[in-house]
Coordinates of C-alpha atoms in Angstrom, one line a residue:
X1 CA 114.7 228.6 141.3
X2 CA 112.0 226.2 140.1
X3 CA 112.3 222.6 141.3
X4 CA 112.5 221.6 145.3
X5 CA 115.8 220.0 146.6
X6 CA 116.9 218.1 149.6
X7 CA 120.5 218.1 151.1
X8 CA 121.9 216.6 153.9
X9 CA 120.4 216.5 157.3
X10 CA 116.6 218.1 158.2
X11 CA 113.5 217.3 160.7
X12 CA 110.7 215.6 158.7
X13 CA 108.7 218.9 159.4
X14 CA 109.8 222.5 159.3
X15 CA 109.9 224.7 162.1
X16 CA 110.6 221.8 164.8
X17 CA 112.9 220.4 166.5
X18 CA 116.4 219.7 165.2
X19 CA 118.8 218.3 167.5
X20 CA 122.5 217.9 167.4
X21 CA 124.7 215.0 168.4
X22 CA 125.2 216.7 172.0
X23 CA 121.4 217.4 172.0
X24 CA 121.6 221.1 171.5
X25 CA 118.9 223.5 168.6
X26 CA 120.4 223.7 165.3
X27 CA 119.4 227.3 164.3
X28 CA 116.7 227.1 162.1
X29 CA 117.1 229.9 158.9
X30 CA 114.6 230.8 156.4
X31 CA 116.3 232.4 153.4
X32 CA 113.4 233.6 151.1
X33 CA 112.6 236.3 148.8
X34 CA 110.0 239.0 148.8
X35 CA 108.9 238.6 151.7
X36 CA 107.3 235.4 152.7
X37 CA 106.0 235.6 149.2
X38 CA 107.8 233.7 146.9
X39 CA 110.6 231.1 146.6
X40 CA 112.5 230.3 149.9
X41 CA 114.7 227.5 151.7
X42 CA 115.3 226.4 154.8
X43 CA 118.9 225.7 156.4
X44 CA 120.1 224.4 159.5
X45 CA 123.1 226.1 161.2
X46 CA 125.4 224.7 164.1
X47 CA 125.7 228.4 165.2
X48 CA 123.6 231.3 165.1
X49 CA 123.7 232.6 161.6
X50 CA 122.9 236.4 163.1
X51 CA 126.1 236.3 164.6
X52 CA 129.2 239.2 164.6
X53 CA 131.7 240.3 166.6
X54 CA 132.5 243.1 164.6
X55 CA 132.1 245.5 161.4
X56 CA 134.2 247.9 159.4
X57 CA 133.7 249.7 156.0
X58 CA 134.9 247.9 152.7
X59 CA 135.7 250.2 150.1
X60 CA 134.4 249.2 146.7
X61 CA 136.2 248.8 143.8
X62 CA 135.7 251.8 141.3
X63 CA 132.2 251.9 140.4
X64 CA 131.6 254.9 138.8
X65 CA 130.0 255.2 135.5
X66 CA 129.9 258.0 132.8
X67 CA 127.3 258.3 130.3
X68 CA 127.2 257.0 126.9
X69 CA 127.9 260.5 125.1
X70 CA 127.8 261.5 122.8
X71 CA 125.4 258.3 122.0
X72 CA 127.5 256.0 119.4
X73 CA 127.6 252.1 119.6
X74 CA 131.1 251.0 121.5
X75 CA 133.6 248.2 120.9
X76 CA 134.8 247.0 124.4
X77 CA 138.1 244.6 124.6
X78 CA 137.8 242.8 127.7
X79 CA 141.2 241.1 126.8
X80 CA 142.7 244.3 126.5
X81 CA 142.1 245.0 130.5
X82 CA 145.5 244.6 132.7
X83 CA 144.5 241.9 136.0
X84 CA 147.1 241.7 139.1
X85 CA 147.2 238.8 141.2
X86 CA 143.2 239.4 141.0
X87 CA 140.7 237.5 142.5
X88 CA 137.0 236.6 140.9
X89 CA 135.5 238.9 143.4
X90 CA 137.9 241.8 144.8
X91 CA 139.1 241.9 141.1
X92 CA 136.1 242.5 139.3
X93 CA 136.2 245.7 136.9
X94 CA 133.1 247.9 136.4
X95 CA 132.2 247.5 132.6
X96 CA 128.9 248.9 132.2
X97 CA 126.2 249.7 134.4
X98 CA 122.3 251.2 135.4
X99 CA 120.1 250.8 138.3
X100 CA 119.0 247.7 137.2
X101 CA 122.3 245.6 136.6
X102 CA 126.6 246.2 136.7
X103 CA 128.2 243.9 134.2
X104 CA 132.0 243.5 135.4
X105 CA 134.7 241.2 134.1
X106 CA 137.7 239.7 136.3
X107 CA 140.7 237.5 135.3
X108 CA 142.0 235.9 138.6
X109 CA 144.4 232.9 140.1
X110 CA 143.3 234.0 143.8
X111 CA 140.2 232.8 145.7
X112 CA 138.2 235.2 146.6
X113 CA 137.2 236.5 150.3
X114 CA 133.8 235.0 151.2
X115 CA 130.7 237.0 150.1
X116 CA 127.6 238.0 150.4
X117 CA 125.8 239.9 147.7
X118 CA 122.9 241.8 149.2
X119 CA 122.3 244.0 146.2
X120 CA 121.1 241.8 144.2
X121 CA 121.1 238.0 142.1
X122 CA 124.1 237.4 140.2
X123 CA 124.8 235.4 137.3
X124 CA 128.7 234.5 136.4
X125 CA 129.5 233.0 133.2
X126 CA 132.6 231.6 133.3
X127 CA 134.6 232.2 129.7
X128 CA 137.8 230.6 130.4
X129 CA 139.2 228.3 133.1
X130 CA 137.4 226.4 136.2
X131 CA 136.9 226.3 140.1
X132 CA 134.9 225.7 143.3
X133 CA 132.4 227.8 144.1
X134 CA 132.0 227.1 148.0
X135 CA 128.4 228.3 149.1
X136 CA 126.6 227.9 152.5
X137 CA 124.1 225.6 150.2
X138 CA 127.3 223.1 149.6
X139 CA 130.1 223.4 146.5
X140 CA 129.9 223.8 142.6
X141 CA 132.4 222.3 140.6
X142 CA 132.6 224.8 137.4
X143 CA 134.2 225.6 134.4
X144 CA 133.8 227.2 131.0
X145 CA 130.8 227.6 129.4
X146 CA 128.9 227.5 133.1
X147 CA 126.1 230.5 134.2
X148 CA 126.5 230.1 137.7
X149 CA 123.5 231.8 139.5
X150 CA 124.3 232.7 143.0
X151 CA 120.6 234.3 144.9
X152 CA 121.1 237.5 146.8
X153 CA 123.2 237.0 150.4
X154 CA 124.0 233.9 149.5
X155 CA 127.7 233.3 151.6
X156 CA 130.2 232.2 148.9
X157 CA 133.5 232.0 147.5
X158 CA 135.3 231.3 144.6
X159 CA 138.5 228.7 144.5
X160 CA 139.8 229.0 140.9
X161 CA 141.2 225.7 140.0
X162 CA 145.1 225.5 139.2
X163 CA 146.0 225.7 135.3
X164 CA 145.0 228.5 133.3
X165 CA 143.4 232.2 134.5
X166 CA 139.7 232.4 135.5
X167 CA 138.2 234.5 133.5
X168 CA 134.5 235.7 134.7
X169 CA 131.9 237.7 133.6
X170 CA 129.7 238.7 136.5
X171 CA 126.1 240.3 135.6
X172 CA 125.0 241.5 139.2
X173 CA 121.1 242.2 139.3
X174 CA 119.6 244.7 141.7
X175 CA 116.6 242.3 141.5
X176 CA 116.4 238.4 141.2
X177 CA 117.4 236.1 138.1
X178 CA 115.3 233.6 136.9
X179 CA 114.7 231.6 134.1
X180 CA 111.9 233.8 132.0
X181 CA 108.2 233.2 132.8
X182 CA 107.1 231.8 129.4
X183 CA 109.0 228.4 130.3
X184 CA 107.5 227.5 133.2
X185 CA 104.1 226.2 134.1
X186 CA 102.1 228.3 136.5
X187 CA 103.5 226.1 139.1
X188 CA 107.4 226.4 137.9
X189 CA 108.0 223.5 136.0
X190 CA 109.8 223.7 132.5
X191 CA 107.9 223.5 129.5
X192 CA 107.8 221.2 127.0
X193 CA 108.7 224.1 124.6
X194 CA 111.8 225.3 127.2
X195 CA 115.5 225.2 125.8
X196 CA 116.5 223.7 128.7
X197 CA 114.9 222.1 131.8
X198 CA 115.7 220.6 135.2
X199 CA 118.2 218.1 134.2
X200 CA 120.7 220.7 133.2
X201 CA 121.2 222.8 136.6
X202 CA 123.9 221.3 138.5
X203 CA 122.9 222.3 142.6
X204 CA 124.6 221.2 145.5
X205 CA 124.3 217.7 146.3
X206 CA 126.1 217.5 149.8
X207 CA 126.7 220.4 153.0
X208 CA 129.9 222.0 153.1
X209 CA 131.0 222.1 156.6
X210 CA 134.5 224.4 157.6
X211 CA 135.9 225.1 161.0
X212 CA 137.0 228.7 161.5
X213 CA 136.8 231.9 163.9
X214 CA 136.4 235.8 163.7
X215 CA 135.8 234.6 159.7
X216 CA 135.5 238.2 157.5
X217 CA 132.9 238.2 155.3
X218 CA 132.6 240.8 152.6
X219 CA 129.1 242.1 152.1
X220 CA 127.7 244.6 149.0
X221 CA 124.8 246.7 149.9
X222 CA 123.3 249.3 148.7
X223 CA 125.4 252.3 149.6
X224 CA 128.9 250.5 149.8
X225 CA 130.5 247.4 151.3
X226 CA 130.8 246.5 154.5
X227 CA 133.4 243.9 156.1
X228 CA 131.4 241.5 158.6
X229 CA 133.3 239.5 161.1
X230 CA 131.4 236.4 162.4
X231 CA 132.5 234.6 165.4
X232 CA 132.5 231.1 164.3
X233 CA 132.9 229.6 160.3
X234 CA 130.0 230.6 158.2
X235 CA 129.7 227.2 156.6
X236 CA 128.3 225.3 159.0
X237 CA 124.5 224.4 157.5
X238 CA 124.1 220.4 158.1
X239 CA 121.0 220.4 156.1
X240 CA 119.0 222.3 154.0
X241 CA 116.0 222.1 151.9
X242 CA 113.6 224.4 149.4
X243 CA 113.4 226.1 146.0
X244 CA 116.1 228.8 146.4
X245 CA 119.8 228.1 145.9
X246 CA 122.8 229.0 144.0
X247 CA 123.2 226.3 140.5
X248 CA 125.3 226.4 137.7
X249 CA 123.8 225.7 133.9
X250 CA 126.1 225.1 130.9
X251 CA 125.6 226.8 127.7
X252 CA 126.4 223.6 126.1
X253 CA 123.3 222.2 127.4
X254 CA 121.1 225.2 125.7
X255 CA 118.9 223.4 122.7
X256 CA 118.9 226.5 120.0
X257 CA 115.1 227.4 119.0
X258 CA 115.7 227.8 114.9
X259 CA 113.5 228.5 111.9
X260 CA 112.5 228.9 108.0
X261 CA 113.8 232.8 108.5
X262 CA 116.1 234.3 110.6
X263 CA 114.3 234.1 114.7
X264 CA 114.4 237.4 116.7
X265 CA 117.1 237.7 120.0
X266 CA 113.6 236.2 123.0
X267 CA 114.3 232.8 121.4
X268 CA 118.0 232.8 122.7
X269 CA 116.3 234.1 125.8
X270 CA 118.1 232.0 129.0
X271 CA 117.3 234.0 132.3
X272 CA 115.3 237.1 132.9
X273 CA 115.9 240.2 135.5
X274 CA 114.5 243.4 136.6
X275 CA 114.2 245.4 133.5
X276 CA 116.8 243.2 131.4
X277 CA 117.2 239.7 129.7
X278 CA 120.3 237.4 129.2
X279 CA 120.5 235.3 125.9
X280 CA 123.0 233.4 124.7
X281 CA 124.0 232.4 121.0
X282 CA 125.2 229.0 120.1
X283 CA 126.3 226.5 117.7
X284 CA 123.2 226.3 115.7
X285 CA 121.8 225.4 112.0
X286 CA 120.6 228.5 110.4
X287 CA 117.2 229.9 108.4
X288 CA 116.7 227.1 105.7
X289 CA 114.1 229.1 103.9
X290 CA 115.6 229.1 99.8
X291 CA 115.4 232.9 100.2
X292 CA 116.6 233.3 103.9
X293 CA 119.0 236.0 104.6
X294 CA 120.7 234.1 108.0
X295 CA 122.7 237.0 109.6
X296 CA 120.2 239.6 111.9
X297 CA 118.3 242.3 109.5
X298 CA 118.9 246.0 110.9
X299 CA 116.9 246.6 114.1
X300 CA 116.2 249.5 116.2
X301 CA 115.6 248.5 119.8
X302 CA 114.2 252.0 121.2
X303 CA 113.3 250.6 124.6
X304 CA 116.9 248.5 125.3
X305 CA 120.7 248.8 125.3
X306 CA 121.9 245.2 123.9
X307 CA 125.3 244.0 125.1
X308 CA 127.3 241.4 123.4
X309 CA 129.7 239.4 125.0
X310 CA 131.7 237.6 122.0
X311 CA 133.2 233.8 123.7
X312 CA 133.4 231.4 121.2
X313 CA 133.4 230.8 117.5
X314 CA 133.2 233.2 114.7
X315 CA 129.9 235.4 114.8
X316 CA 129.1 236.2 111.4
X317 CA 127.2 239.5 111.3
X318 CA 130.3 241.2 112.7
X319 CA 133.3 239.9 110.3
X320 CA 134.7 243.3 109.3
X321 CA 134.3 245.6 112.4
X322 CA 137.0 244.6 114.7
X323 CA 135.7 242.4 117.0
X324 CA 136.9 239.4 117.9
X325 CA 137.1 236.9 120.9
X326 CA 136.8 238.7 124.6
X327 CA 135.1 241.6 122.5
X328 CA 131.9 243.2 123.8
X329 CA 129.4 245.4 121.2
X330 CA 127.6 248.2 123.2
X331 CA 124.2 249.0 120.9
X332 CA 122.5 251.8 122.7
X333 CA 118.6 252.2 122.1
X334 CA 117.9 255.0 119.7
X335 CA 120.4 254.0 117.5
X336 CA 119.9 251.1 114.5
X337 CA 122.2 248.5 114.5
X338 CA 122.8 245.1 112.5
X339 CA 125.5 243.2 110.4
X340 CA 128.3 244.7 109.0
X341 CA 128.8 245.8 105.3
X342 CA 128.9 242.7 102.9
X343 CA 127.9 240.5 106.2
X344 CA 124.3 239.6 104.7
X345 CA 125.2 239.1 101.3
X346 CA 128.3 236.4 102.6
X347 CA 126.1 234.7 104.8
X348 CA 123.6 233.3 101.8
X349 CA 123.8 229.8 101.7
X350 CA 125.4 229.3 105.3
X351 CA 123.7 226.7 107.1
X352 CA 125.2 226.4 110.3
X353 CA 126.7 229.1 113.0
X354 CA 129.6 228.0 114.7
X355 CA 129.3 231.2 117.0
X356 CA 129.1 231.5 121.1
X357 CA 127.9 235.2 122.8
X358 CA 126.3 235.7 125.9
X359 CA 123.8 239.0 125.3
X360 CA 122.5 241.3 127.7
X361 CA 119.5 243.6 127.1
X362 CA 118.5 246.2 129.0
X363 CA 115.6 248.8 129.7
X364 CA 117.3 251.6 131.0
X365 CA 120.5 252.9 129.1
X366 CA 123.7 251.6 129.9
X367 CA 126.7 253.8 130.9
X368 CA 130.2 252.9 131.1
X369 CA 131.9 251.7 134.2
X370 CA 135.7 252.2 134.1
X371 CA 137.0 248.9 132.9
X372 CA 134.3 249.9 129.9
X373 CA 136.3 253.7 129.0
X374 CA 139.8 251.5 129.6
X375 CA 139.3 249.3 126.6
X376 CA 136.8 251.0 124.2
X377 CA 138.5 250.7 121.0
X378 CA 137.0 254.2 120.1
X379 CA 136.5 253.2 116.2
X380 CA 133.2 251.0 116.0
X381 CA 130.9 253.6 115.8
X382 CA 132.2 254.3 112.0
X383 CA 132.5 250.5 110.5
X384 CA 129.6 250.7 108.9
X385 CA 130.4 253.7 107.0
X386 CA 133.8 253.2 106.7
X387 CA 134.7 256.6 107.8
X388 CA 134.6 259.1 110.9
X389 CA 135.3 262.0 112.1
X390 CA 137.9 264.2 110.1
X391 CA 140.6 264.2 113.0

C-alpha cells in the first residue's frame, strides 16, 4: 500500500502497552512484508492471534494446468462455465495459470468460509453484482467495477449481497500487488502524472469485531490447503494502524492516459506483480491525430502472454471474432496478434471507446487451468484468416 491509515483503538506509541477494559495485554501483531523490510501494520487482538486448537487438510479445488499446445491464441467464455450454489472462494475455477499468478473466475450467492491467502496478494475485480468483504482490518462495501486488493494472510470473507450473482475474477499473485513504481514518489505518494491517486482507494474506516469459537479458517499455501481451527473469533482487532491493508479501487475512478496516435497497453497500466502487470481499458476519447488509425496495430509481445478479460462495452479491435461480454482472449508470446480483419479500417474517424477489459500480462507462459479447457471456444485461433484446419 502507499499512504498510512489509522482505525479504531491504538497506544500513542508502538510496541507498548495496550490495555483492555478489564486491564489485561491486547496482543500486539505486526503483519509486514519482506521481512521487516518493507510495508507493514500493526493490529491489536483481544486474543492471541497464534492461536489453534486444531488442523486438518483442505483439498483444493482442481488446479491443474495443461500447456498451451499446440501454441494458438484461445477464446475463453467465462459465461459459458456451469456454478452450483458456489461461493466467491470454495467456487473459484482454475482459468489460467504459471508460477507467478492463477487467474480463476467464480459466480456465487454463498459467503464464503473465512480465509487466509498465504501464497500470495490477490486482486478481485468484481464484474457483476456486490458484497461485504469482512477483513480482520474492518469491512469493504463492493460492487461492480471494484479491484479489491486483499495482502497475503489477510483473514477475510466474502458476503455477496442479495439480488443478482456475484460474479468475480480473482488474479492471485505468488508475490505482492501494488500500484506500479513509476507512480509513486520515492517515498510512495502518487504522482502528479498517476491515473489515479489516494482518494480513490476505499480502506477500512472502523474494526470489525465478531464473537465465535473453534472458528475454521481456510488457509492456501504453497503445497495445498490446510483447514485451521482457532479457539476464539478471528475478528477481534480493536485497532489497527500502518501502510498494509486490504482496499478496493473502482475502475470508474481510472482517468485514461490518451494521445495524437494510438498509446501502447503500460499507459492502462493499474497494478504491478511478480513477473506480470494488470491494466484496464475504459471509456475513453481516442487518437485525434487526422491520420490516426485508433484500434491496436499488430504486436508481437515475445516476452508476455496478454489476457483479456472483456466486461463492458463494445471493444472494437475484436468485432468479428467471437468474443463478446464474459469473453477472455489468450495471446501467447511468440505469436502476433492485433485487430481483426476490417477492424482498423472501421475504426477511422472513431473518437471515443465505449469499451471496459481488465488485461493481464505476464512473463512466463500461461497454461490452462480447467475452467480455461471447459470453455475454450476452439475456433479463435483461425478468425483472422477465416479458415482452419480441414476437419
Amino acid at each position: 500500500m502507499t499512504f498510512y491509515r489509522q482505525v479504531g483503538s491504538i497506544p500513542p506509541k508502538r510496541h507498548t502497552q495496550h490495555r483492555r477494559p478489564d486491564g489485561g495485554l491486547y496482543a500486539e501483531e505486526l503483519v509486514g512484508e519482506e521481512g521487516f523490510s518493507s510495508d507493514s501494520s500493526l493490529l491489536y487482538h483481544r486474543g492471541i492471534p497464534s492461536s489453534i486448537v486444531d488442523a486438518r487438510t483442505w483439498e483444493l479445488p482442481d488446479q491443474t494446468l495443461t500447456a498451451n499446445a499446440p501454441l494458438v491464441p484461445r477464446h475463453l467464455r467465462l459465461h459459458d462455465l456451469e456454478f452450483k450454489e458456489a461461493d466467491p472462494v470454495l467456487g473459484r475455477r482454475l482459468v489460467l495459470g504459471n508460477a507467478d499468478v492463477r487467474i480463476s473466475y467464480a459466480v456465487s450467492t454463498a459467503p464464503s468460509p473465512y480465509y487466509r491467502n498465504a501464497t500470495g496478494d490477490e486482486c478481485v475485480y468484481i464484474e457483476r453484482g456486490s458484497a461485504t468483504v469482512e477483513t480482520v482490518f474492518g469491512a469493504l462495501a463492493v460492487g461492480r467495477g471494484d479491484y479489491v486488493i486483499i495482502p497475503r494472510a489477510t483473514t477475510h470473507r466474502w458476503v455477496p449481497a442479495g439480488g443478482e450473482p456475484l460474479r468475480t475474477y480473482a488474479i492471485e499473485a505468488s508475490s505482492h500487488i501494488a500500484p506500479p513504481s513509476r507512480y509513486l514518489s520515492r517515498y510512495g505518494q502518487f504522482l502528479e502524472h498517476s491515473p489515479y491517486c489516494e482518494r480513490d482507494l476505499r480502506g477500512p474506516v472502523e474494526p470489525l469485531l465478531a464473537e465465535g469459537t473453534d472458528v475454521e479458517i481456510y488457509v492456501k499455501h504453497r503445497g495445498g490447503g490446510t483447514i485451521h481451527v482457532v479457539p476464539e473469533h478471528p475478528f477481534d482487532v480493536v485497532g489497527w494502524d500502518g501502510c498494509l491493508y486490504p482496499y478496493a479501487f473502482n475502475i470508474a475512478d481510472f482517468e485514461p492516459i490518451t494521445g495524437r496516435v494510438h498509446q501502447p497497453p503500460p499507459v492502462h497500466q493499474v497494478f504491478a506483480g511478480q513477473n506480470f502487470v494488470i491494466c484496464n481499458f475504459v471509456p475513453r476519447k481516442v487518437d485525434y491525430h487526422p491520420l490516426a488509425v485508433p484500434v491496436p496495430y499488430y504486436h508481437s509481445n515475445v516476452d508476455s502472454d496478454e489476457v483479456m478479460f472483456y466486461v463492458d462495452g463494445d471493444y472494437e479491435a475484436r468485432k468479428g471474432s467471437g468474443i463478446g461480454l464474459g469473453s477472455i482472449s489468450l495471446h501467447p508470446g511468440g505469436h502476433p496478434h492485433g485487430p481483426q480483419p476490417g477492424a482498423a479500417e472501421g475504426s477511422l474517424g472513431v473518437e471515443f471507446f465505449d469499451e471496459t477489459a481488465v488485461m493481464v500480462d505476464t512473463f512466463r507462459p500461461l497454461d490452462l487451468g480447467e475452467a480455461g479447457l471447459a470453455s475454450d471456444d476452439g475456433r479463435y485461433a483461425w478468425s483472422w484468416s477465416g479458415r482452419g484446419p480441414a476437419a
